[in-house]
Coordinates of C-alpha atoms in Angstrom, one line a residue:
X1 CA 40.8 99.6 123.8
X2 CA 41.6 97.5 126.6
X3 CA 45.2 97.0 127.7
X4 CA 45.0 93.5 127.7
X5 CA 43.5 93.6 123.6
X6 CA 46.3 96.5 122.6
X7 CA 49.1 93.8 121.8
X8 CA 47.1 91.4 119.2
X9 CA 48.5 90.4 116.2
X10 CA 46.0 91.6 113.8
X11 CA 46.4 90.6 110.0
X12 CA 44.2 91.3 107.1
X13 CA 41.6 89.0 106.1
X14 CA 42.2 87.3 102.2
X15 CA 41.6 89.6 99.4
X16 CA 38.3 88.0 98.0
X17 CA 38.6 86.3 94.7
X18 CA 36.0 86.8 91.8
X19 CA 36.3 84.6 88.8
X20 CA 34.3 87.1 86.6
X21 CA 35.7 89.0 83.8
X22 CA 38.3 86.3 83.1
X23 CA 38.4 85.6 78.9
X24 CA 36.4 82.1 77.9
X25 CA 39.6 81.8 75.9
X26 CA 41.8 81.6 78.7
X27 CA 41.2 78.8 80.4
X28 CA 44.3 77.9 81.6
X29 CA 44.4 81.1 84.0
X30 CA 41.0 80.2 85.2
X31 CA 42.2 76.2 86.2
X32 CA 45.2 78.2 88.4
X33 CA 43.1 80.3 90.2
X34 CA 40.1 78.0 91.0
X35 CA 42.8 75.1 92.1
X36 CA 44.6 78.4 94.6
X37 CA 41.2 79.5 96.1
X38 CA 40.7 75.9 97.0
X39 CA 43.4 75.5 98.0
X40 CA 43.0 78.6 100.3
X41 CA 39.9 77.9 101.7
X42 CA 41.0 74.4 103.2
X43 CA 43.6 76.0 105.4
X44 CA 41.1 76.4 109.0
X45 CA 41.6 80.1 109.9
X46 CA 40.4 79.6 113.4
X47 CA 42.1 76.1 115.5
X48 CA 44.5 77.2 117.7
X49 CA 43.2 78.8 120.6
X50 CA 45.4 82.4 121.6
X51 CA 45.1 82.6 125.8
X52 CA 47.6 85.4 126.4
X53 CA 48.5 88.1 124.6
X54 CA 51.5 88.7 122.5
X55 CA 54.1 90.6 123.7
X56 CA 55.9 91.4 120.6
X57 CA 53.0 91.8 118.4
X58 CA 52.8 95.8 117.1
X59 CA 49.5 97.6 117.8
X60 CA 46.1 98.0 115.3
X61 CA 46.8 101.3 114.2
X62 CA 44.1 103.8 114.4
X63 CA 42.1 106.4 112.5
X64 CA 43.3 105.2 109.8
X65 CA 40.6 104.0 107.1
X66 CA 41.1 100.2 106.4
X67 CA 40.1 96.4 105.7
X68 CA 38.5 94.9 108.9
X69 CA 41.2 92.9 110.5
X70 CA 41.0 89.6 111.3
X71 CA 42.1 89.0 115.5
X72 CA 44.0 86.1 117.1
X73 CA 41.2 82.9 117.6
X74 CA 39.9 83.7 121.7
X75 CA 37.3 82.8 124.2
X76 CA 35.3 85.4 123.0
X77 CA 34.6 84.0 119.6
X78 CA 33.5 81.1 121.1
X79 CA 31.1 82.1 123.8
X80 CA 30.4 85.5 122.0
X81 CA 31.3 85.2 118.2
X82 CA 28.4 88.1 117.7
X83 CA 30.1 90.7 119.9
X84 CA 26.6 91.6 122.1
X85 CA 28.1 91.4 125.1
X86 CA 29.1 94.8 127.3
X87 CA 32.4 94.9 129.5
X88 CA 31.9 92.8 132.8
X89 CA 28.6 90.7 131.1
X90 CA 31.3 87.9 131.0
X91 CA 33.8 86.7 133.4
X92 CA 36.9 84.4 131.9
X93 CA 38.6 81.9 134.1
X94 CA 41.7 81.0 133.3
X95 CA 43.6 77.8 135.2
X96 CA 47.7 77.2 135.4
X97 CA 47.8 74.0 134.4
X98 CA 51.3 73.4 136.7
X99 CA 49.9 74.6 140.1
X100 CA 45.8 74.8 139.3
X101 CA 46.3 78.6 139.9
X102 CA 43.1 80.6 139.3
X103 CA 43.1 84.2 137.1
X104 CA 39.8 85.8 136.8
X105 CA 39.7 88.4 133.7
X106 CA 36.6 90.4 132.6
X107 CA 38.8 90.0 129.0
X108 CA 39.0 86.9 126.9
X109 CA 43.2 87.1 127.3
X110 CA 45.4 87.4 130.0
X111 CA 48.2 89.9 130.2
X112 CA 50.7 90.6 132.6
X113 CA 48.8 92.9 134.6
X114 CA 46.9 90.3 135.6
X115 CA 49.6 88.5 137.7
X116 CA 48.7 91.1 140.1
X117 CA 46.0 89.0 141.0
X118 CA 48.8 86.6 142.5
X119 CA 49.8 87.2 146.6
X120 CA 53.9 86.1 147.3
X121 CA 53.2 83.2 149.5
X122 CA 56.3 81.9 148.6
X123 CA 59.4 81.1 146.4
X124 CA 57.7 81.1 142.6
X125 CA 54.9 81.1 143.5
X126 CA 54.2 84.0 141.5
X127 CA 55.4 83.3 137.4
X128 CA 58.0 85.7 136.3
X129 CA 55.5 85.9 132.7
X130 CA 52.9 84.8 131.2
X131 CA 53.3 81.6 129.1
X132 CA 50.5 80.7 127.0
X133 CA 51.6 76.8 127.2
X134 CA 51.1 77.3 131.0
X135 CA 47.7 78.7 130.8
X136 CA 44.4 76.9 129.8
X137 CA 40.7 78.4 130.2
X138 CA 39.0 76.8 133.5
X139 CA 35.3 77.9 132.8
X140 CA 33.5 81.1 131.2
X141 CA 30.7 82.9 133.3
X142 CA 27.9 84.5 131.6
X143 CA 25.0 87.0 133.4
X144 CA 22.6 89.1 132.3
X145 CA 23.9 92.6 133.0
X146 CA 27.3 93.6 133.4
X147 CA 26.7 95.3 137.0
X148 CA 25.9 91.5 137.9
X149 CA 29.2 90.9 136.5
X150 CA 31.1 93.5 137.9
X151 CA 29.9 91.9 141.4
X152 CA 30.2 88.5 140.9
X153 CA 33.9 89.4 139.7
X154 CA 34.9 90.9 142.7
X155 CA 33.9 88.8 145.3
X156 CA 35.2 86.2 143.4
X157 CA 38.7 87.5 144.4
X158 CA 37.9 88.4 147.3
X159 CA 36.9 84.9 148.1
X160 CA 40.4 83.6 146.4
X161 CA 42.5 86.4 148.4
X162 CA 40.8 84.8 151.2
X163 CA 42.0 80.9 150.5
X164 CA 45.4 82.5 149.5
X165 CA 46.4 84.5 152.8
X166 CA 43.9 83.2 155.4
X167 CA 44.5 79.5 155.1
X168 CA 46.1 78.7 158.7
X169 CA 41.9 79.4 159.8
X170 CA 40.4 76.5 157.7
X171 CA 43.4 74.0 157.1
X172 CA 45.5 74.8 160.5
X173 CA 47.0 71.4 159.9
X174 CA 49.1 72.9 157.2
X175 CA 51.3 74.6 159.6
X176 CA 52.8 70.9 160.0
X177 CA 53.7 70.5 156.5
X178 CA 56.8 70.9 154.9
X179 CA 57.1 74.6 153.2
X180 CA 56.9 73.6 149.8
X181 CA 54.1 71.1 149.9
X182 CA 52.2 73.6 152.0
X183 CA 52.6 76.1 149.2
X184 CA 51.4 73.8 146.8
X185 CA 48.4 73.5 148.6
X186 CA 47.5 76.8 149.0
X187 CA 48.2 77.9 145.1
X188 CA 46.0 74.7 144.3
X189 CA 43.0 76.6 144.0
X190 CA 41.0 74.3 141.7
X191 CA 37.9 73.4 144.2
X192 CA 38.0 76.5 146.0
X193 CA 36.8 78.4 142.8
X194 CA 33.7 76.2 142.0
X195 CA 32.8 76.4 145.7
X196 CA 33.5 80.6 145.5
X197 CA 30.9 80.5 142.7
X198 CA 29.0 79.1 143.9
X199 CA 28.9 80.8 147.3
X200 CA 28.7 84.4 145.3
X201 CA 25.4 83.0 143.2
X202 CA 23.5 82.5 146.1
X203 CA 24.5 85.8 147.7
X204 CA 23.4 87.2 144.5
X205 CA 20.2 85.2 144.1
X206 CA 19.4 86.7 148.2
X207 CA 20.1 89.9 147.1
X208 CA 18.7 90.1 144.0
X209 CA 15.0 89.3 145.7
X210 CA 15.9 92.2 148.0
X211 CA 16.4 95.0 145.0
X212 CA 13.7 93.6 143.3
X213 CA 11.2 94.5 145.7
X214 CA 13.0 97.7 146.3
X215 CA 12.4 98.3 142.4
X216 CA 8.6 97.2 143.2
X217 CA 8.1 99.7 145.7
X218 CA 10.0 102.7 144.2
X219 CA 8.3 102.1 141.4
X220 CA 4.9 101.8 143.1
X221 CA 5.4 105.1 144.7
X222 CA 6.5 107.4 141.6
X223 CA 3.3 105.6 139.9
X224 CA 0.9 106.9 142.6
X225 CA 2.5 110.7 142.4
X226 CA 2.6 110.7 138.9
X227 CA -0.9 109.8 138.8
X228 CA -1.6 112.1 141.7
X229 CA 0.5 114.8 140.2
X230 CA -0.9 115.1 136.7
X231 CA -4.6 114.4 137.6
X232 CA -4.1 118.0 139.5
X233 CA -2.4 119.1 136.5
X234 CA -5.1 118.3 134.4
X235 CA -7.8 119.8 135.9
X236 CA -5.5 123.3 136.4
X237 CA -5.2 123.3 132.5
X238 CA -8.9 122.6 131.9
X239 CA -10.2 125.0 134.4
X240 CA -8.3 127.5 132.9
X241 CA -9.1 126.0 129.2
X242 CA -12.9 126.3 129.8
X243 CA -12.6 130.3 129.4
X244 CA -12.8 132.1 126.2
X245 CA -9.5 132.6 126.0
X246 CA -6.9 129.8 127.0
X247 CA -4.4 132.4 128.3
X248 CA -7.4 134.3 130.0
X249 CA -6.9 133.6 133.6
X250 CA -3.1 133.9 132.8
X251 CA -3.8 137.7 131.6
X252 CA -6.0 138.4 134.3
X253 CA -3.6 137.4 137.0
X254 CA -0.8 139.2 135.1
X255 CA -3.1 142.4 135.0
X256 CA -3.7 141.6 138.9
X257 CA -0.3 141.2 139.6
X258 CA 0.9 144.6 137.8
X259 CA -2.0 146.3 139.7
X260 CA -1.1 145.7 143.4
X261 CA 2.5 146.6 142.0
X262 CA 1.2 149.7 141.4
X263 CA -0.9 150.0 144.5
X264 CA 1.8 149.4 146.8
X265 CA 3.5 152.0 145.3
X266 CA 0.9 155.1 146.1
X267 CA 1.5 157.2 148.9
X268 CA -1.8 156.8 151.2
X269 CA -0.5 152.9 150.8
X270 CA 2.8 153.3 152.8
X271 CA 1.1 152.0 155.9
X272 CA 2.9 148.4 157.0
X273 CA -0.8 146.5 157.8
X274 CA -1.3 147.8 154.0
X275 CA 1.8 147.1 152.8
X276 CA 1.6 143.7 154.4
X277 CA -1.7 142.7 152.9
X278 CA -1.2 143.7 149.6
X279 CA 2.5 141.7 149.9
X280 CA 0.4 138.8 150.3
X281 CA -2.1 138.9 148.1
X282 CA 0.4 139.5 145.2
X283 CA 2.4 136.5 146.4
X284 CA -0.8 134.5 146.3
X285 CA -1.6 135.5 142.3
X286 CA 2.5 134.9 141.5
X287 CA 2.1 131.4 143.2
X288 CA -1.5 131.0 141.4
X289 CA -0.2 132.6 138.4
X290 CA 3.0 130.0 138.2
X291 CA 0.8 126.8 138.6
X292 CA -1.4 127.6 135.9
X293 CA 1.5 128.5 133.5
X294 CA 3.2 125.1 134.8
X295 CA -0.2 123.1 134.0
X296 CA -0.4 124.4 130.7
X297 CA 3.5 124.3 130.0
X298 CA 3.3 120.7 130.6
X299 CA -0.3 119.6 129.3
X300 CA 0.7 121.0 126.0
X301 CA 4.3 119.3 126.3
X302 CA 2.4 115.8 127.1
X303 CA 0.2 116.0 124.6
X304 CA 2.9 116.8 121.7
X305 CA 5.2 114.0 123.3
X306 CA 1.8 111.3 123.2
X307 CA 0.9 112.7 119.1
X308 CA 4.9 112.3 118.2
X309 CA 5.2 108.4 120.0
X310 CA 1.5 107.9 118.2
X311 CA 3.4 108.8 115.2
X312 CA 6.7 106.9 115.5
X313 CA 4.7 103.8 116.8
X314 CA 2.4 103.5 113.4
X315 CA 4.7 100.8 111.5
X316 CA 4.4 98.8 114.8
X317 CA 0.8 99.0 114.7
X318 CA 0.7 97.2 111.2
X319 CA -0.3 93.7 110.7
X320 CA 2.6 91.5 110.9
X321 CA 5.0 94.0 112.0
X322 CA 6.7 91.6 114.3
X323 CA 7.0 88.9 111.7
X324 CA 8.5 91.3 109.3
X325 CA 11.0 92.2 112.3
X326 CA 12.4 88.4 112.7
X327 CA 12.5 88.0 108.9
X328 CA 14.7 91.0 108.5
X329 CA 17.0 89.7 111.3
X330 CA 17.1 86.8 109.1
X331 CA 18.1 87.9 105.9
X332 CA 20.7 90.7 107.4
X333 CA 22.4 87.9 109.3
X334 CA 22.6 85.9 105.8
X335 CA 23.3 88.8 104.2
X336 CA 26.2 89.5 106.3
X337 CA 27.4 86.2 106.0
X338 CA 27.5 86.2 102.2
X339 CA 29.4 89.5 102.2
X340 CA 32.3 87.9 104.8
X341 CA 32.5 85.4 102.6
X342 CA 31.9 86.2 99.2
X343 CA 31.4 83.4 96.8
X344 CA 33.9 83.5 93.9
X345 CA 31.4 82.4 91.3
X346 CA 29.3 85.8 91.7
X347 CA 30.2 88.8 90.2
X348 CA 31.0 92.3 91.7
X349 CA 27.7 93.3 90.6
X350 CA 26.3 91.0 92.8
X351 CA 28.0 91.6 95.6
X352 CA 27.1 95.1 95.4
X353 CA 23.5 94.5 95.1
X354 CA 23.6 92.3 98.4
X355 CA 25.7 95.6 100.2
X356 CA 23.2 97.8 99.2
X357 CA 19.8 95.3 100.4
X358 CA 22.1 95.2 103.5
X359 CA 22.1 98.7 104.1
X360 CA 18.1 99.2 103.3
X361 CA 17.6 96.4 105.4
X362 CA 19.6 97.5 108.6
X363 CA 17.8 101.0 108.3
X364 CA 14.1 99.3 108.5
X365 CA 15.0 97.1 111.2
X366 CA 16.2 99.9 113.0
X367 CA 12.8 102.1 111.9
X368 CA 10.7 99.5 113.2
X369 CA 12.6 98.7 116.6
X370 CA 12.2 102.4 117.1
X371 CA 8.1 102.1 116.2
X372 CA 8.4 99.5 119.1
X373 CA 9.9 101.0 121.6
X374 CA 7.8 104.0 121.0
X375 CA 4.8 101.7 121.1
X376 CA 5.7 100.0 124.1
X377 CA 6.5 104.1 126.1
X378 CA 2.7 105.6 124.2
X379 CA 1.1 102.6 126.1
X380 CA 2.4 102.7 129.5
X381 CA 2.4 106.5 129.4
X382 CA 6.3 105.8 130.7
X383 CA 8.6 108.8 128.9
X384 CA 11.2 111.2 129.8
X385 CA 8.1 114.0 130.2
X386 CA 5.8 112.3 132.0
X387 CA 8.2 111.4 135.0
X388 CA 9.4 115.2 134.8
X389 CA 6.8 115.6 137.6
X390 CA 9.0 113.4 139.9
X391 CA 11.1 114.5 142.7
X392 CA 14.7 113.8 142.5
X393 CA 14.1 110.7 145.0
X394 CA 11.9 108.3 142.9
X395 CA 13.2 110.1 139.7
X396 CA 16.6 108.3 140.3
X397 CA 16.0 104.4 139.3
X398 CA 17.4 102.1 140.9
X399 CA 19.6 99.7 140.1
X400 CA 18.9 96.2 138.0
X401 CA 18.0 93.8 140.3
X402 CA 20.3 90.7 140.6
X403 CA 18.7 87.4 138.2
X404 CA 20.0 84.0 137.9
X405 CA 17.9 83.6 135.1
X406 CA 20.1 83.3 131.8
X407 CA 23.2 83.0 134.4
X408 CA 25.5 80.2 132.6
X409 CA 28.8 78.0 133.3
X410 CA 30.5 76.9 130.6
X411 CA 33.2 74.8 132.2
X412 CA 35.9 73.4 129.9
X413 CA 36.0 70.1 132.2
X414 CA 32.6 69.6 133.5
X415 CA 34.2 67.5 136.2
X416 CA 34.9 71.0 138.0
X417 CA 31.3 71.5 138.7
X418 CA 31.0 69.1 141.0
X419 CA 33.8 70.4 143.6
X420 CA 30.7 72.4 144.6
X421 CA 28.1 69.5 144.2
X422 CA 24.6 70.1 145.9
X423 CA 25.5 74.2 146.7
X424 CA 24.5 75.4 142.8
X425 CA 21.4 77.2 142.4
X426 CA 18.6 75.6 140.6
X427 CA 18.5 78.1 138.1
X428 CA 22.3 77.9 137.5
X429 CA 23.0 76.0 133.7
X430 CA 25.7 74.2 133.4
X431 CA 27.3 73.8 129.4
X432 CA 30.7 72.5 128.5
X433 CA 33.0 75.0 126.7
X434 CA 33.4 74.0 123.2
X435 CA 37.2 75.2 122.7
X436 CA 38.3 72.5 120.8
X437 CA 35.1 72.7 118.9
X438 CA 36.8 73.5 115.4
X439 CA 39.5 71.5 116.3
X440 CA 37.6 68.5 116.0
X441 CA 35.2 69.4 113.6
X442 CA 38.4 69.8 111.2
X443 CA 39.1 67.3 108.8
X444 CA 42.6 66.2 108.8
X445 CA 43.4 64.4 105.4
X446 CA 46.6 62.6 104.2
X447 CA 48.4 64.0 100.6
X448 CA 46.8 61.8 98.5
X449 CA 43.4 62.5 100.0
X450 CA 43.7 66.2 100.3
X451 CA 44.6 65.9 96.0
X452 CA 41.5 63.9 95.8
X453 CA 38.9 66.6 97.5
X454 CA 41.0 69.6 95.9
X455 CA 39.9 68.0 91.9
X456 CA 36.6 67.6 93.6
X457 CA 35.7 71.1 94.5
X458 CA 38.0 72.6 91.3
X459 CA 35.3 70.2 89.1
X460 CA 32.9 71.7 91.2
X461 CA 33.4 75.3 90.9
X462 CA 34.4 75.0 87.0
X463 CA 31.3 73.3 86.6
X464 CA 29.3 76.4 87.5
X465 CA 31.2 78.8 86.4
X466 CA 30.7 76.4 82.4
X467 CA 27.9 74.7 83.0
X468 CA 27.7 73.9 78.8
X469 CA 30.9 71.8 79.2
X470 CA 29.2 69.5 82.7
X471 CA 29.1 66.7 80.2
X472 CA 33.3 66.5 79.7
X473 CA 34.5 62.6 80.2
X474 CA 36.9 61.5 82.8
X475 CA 39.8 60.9 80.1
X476 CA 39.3 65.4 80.0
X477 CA 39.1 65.3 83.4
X478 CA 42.9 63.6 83.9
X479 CA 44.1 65.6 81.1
X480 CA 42.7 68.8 82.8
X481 CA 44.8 67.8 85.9
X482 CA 47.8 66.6 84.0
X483 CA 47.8 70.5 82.7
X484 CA 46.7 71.6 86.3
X485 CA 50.3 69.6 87.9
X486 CA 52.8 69.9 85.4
X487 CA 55.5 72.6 86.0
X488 CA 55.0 75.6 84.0
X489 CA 57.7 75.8 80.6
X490 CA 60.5 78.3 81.2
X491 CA 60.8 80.2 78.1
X492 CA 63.6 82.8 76.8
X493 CA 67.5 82.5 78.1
X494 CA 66.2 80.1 81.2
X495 CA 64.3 77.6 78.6
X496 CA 67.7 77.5 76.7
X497 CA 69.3 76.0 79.6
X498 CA 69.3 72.5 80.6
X499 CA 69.1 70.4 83.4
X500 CA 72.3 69.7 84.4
X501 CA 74.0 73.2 85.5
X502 CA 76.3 74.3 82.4
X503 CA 78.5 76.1 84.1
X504 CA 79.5 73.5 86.6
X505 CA 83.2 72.8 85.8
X506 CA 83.0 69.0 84.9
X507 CA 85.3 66.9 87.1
X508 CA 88.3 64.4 86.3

């Protein structure tokens, strides 16, 4: 777990509610607990947006079997709420809203390891803490692999080290200010970040053409030898296949090779021109003798690796295959959805029924991505076997090369971009980060209209779970919520009481 995500305060999510089971004759019950769950279900789970850890907070404990836990609201349920994306795929800028300080994190909080970050250039200039009131996400960087990341993330500090300690070489004026305007300045690092950006995007776009055709000519080469190599070994293991015997020529040398072992042994043999010369003709059969066994070694291994592909690619090879791939995507991400969420009006039975289509579904989504992939290796011939003829050199691959395709900038002001106006890439898309998306799309509603949606949705729900009594006037409808409001009768010694405390001693 990363140090930065060990201090969360995790809680567990609501216990789901199922209103099967109840008894038809206890209807009162069934009012209470429809009129809780909705009232449940209006509270927003997710509005307030958690930017730094918390300190206090006590750890998830672990191995330990329990209920998912629900995290603090972040970044990363905003530009990730699926969870795809691998460590250093995203790069989270964070902004001091005080002194336009810039934090770059490859998490989605900040922590105090990552005041690090900050050079002493100056009294406070470096916060004693963390404050989450102080801290406000700047913009959210998204690329395509996470070695991209990795190097986008630190040039990016390298660039704001740069600004931070090198300053008297581009702003030399400074020197004339006072000291604590001057290290206002230099902590302002607002512009100098979209400009870093998009500095380290183009470096990346210029290197990126450079691996790629570095990827191209590797490539290139290991397809030649391969072809090269396995066209000779081919031939070696049909030459020696077009015998009688398939092991013939591998006896024969094996009988040779035993017989000038012998030879060299016998006495009018000791001679050093004869021992020489049958030396090398021994060492020409064990050199002969080892290619054939290699051809046939790996002829037999690339034929069994071809039949088992052929055989893993056949639901692939069906009609429809990839339309039946997309619908199951479909129906497990609804199916998932259903089960966070359960709805109260379905029974247990239900529920399980939907856990266990989830399960079957998962597994043949998984068999056919499998049939896929092992469709995609039996066509371009491209497995671990066949590039076992490969010397260590082009065996190696090297690395992804560098894309700006799919690169995105979510900026929470969009204003920001344009500190760096006319030096983006083209390919570079710009999107505005929606962290106050929930916010907003919450409705905020007074007492009276809050009371007014609550006997909505509790008519609602009791109107499927008794859909015989969806005829009932609004004169049952009032009495229902008369029932629903008024405080429940205190029975035994506390219903003996009365209003007025008894035991108050009554005054002159």
């Amino acid at each position: 777990m990363p140090r930065n995500l060990a201090r969360l305060r995790y809680r567990l999510p609501p216990a789901p509610v199922s209103f099967e089971g109840i008894d038809a004759g206890r209807v009162r019950l069934l009012e209470n607990k429809v009129a809780q769950y909705v009232v449940r279900q209006s509270n927003p789970r997710h509005v307030k947006l958690q930017t730094v850890v918390n300190a206090k907070a006590k750890p998830l404990p672990t191995g330990k079997s329990m209920v998912r836990p629900i995290k603090p609201y972040t970044l990363r349920d905003v530009v990730d709420p699926e969870g795809t994306a691998r460590h250093g795929q995203i790069i989270y800028v964070f902004r001091s809203i005080k002194t336009n300080q810039v934090i770059y994190s490859l998490q989605e909080l900040l922590d105090d390891h990552h005041l690090a970050q900050l050079p002493f250039i100056g009294k406070h200039s470096v916060p004693a803490q963390l404050r989450p009131d102080e801290w406000t996400p700047h913009c959210v960087i998204a690329f395509a692999t996470p070695e991209q990341g990795h190097n986008a993330f630190r040039k990016l500090r390298e660039f704001r080290k740069l600004h931070e300690v090198s300053w008297e070489k581009t702003n030399p004026g400074w020197k004339q200010l006072k000291i604590e305007l001057r290290i206002k300045k230099i902590m302002d690092q607002r512009a100098n970040m979209s400009a870093d950006l998009a500095e380290v995007l183009r470096i990346q776009h210029a290197h990126g053409l450079q691996m790629a055709t570095a990827l191209a000519e590797q490539q290139q080469k290991a397809s030649e030898f391969m072809d090269k190599k396995w066209a000779s070994i081919d031939s070696l293991a049909n030459a020696a296949a077009e015998k009688e015997k398939q092991a013939a020529s591998v006896k024969w040398l094996e009988h040779e090779i035993r017989r000038l072992t012998q030879k060299m042994k016998m006495k009018h043999m000791q001679k050093d021109e004869d021992q020489k010369r049958l030396e090398a003709a021994r060492a020409s059969h064990e050199a002969r003798l080892r290619r054939v066994q290699y051809a046939l070694r790996k002829a037999e291994q690339f034929k069994k690796m071809q039949d088992d592909l052929a055989a893993k690619a056949a639901p692939a090879n069906e009609a429809g295959a990839q339309e039946r791939l997309d619908d199951l995507h479909s129906q497990v991400s609804a199916l998932r959805d259903s089960l966070e969420n359960p709805d109260p009006t379905r029974s247990q039975e239900h529920l399980d029924v939907d856990a266990d289509l989830l399960e079957r579904h998962t597994a043949e989504i998984a068999t056919l991505e499998e049939a896929f992939e092992a469709k995609q290796q039996a066509d371009s011939r491209d497995h671990y076997i066949a590039r076992s003829v490969l010397p260590q050199v082009l065996k190696k691959p090297l690395p992804t090369p560098y894309t700006l395709e799919g690169v995105s900038v979510m900026w929470a002001d969009m204003q920001d971009a344009l500190y760096a106006a006319g030096a983006w890439p083209e390919a570079i898309e710009h999107e505005t980060l929606a962290i106050n998306r929930i916010r907003d799309s919450t409705a905020y509603l007074s007492a009276e209209e809050f009371e007014i949606e609550k006997r909505n949705e509790v008519s609602r729900i009791l109107a499927a779970l008794r859909p015989e009594e969806l005829q009932e006037t609004d004169e049952d409808k009032t009495q229902l919520y008369s029932r629903l409001e008024e405080p429940e009768q205190k029975t035994g010694v506390l219903g003996m009481l009365a209003k007025v405390n008894p035991f108050k001693s009554a005054s002159a």
